[in-house]
Coordinates of C-alpha atoms in Angstrom, one line a residue:
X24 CA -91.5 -105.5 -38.0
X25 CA -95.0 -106.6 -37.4
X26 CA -96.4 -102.8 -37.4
X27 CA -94.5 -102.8 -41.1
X28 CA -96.0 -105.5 -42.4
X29 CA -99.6 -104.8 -41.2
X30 CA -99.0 -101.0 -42.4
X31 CA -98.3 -101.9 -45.8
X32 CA -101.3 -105.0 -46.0
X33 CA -103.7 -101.7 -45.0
X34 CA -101.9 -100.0 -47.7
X35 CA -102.1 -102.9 -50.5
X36 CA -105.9 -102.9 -49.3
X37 CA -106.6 -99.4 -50.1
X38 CA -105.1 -99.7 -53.3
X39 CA -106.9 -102.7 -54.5
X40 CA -110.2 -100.9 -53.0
X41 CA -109.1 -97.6 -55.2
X42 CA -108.6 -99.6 -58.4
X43 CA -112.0 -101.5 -57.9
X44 CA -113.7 -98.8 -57.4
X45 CA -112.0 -96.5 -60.4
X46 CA -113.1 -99.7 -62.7
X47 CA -116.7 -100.3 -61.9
X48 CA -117.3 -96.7 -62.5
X49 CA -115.6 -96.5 -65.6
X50 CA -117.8 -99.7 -66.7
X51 CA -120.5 -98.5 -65.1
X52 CA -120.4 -94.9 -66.8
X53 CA -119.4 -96.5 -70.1
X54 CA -122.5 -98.8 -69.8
X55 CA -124.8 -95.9 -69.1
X56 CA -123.0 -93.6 -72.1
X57 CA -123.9 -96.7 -74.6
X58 CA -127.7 -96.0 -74.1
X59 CA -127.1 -92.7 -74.2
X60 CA -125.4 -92.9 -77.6
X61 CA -128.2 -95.1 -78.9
X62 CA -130.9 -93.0 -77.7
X63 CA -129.1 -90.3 -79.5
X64 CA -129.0 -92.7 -82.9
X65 CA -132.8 -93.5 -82.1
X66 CA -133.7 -89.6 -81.9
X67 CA -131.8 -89.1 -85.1
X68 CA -134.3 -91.7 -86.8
X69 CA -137.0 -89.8 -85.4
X70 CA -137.8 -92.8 -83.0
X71 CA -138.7 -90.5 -80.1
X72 CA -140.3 -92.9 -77.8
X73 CA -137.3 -95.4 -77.9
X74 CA -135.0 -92.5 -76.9
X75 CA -137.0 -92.3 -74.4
X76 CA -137.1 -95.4 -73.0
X77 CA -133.9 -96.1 -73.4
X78 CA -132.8 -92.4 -71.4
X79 CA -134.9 -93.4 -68.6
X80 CA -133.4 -96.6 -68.6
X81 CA -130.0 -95.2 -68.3
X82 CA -131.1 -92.6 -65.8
X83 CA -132.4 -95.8 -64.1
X84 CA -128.5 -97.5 -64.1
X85 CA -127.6 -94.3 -62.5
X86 CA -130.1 -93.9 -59.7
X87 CA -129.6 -97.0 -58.3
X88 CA -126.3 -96.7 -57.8
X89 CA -127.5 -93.6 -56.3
X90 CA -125.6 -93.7 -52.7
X91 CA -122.7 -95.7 -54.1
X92 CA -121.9 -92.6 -56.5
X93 CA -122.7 -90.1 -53.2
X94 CA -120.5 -92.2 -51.4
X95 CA -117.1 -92.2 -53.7
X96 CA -117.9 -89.0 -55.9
X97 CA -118.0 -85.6 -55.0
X98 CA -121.5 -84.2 -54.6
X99 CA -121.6 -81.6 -57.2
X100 CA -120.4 -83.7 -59.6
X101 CA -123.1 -86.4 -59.0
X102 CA -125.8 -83.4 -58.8
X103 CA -124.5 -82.4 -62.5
X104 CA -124.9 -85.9 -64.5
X105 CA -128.3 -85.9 -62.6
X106 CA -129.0 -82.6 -63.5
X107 CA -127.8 -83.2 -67.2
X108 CA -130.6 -86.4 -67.4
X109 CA -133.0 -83.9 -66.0
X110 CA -132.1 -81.6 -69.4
X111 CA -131.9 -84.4 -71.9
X112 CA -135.1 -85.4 -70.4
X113 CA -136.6 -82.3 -71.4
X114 CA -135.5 -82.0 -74.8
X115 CA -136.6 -85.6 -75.3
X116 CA -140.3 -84.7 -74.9
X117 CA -140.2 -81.3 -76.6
X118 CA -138.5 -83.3 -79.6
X119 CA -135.7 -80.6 -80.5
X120 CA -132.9 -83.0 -82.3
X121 CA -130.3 -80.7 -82.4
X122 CA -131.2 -79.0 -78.9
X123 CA -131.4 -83.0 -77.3
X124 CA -128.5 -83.6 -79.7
X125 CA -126.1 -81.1 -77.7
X126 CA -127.6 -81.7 -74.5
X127 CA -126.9 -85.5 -74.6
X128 CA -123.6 -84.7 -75.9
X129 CA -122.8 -83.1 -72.4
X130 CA -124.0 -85.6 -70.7
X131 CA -122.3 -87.9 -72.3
X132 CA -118.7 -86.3 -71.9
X133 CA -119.8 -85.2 -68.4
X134 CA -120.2 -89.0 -67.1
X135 CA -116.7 -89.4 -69.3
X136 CA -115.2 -86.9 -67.0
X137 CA -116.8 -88.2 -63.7
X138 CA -115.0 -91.8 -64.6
X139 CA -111.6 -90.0 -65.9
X140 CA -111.2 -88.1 -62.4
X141 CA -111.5 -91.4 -60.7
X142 CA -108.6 -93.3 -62.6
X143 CA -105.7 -94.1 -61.1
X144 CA -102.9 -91.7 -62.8
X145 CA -100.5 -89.4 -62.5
X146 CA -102.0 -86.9 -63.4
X147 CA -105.3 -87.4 -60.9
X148 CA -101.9 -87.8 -58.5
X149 CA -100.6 -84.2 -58.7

């Protein structure tokens, strides 16, 4: 009886440790997709330079966290949303709206879909 009981407090742990995890990444990649959206609403008023700084700030959030997200997220995926800054980065300093527009639009739905495969569902399940 005692191997049951200690098999399902391991069990209860990993759970609890799976849901914590799934959350902070959802807040952090919705805290890191704000910026992004209001560097995007900067860019549109043709305030370059607070697009800027407020890209690098999120690609700041991001690199921090930088051997959490290698840790419980699968490499490629990681390499992409980095990748993706690396592009938005770009168009930021040639100043192509509609080209930064698209790119941070990726980005945007790529660290969506990098929190989505992490939430505890059915359909992450099957």
């Amino acid at each position: 009886m005692r191997r049951l009981w200690f098999s399902l407090a391991l069990l209860t742990i990993i759970f609890a440790i799976t849901v914590g995890n799934s959350l902070y990444l959802k807040h952090l990649t919705g805290s890191i997709a704000q910026l992004l959206e209001e560097a995007q609403l900067q860019a549109h008023q043709e305030h370059w330079d607070a697009a800027d700084s407020l890209t690098h700030e999120a690609l700041q959030h991001w690199q921090d966290r930088e051997l959490y997200l290698y840790t419980t997220l699968r490499h490629a995926d990681t390499d992409e949303v980095y990748t993706s800054f690396r592009e938005v980065e770009g168009f930021l300093h040639t100043r192509e709206l509609q080209e930064y527009a698209a790119s941070n639009a990726r980005l945007i739905a790529r660290l969506e879909l990098v929190a989505s495969m992490e939430q505890f569902s059915l359909q992450n399940l099957l």
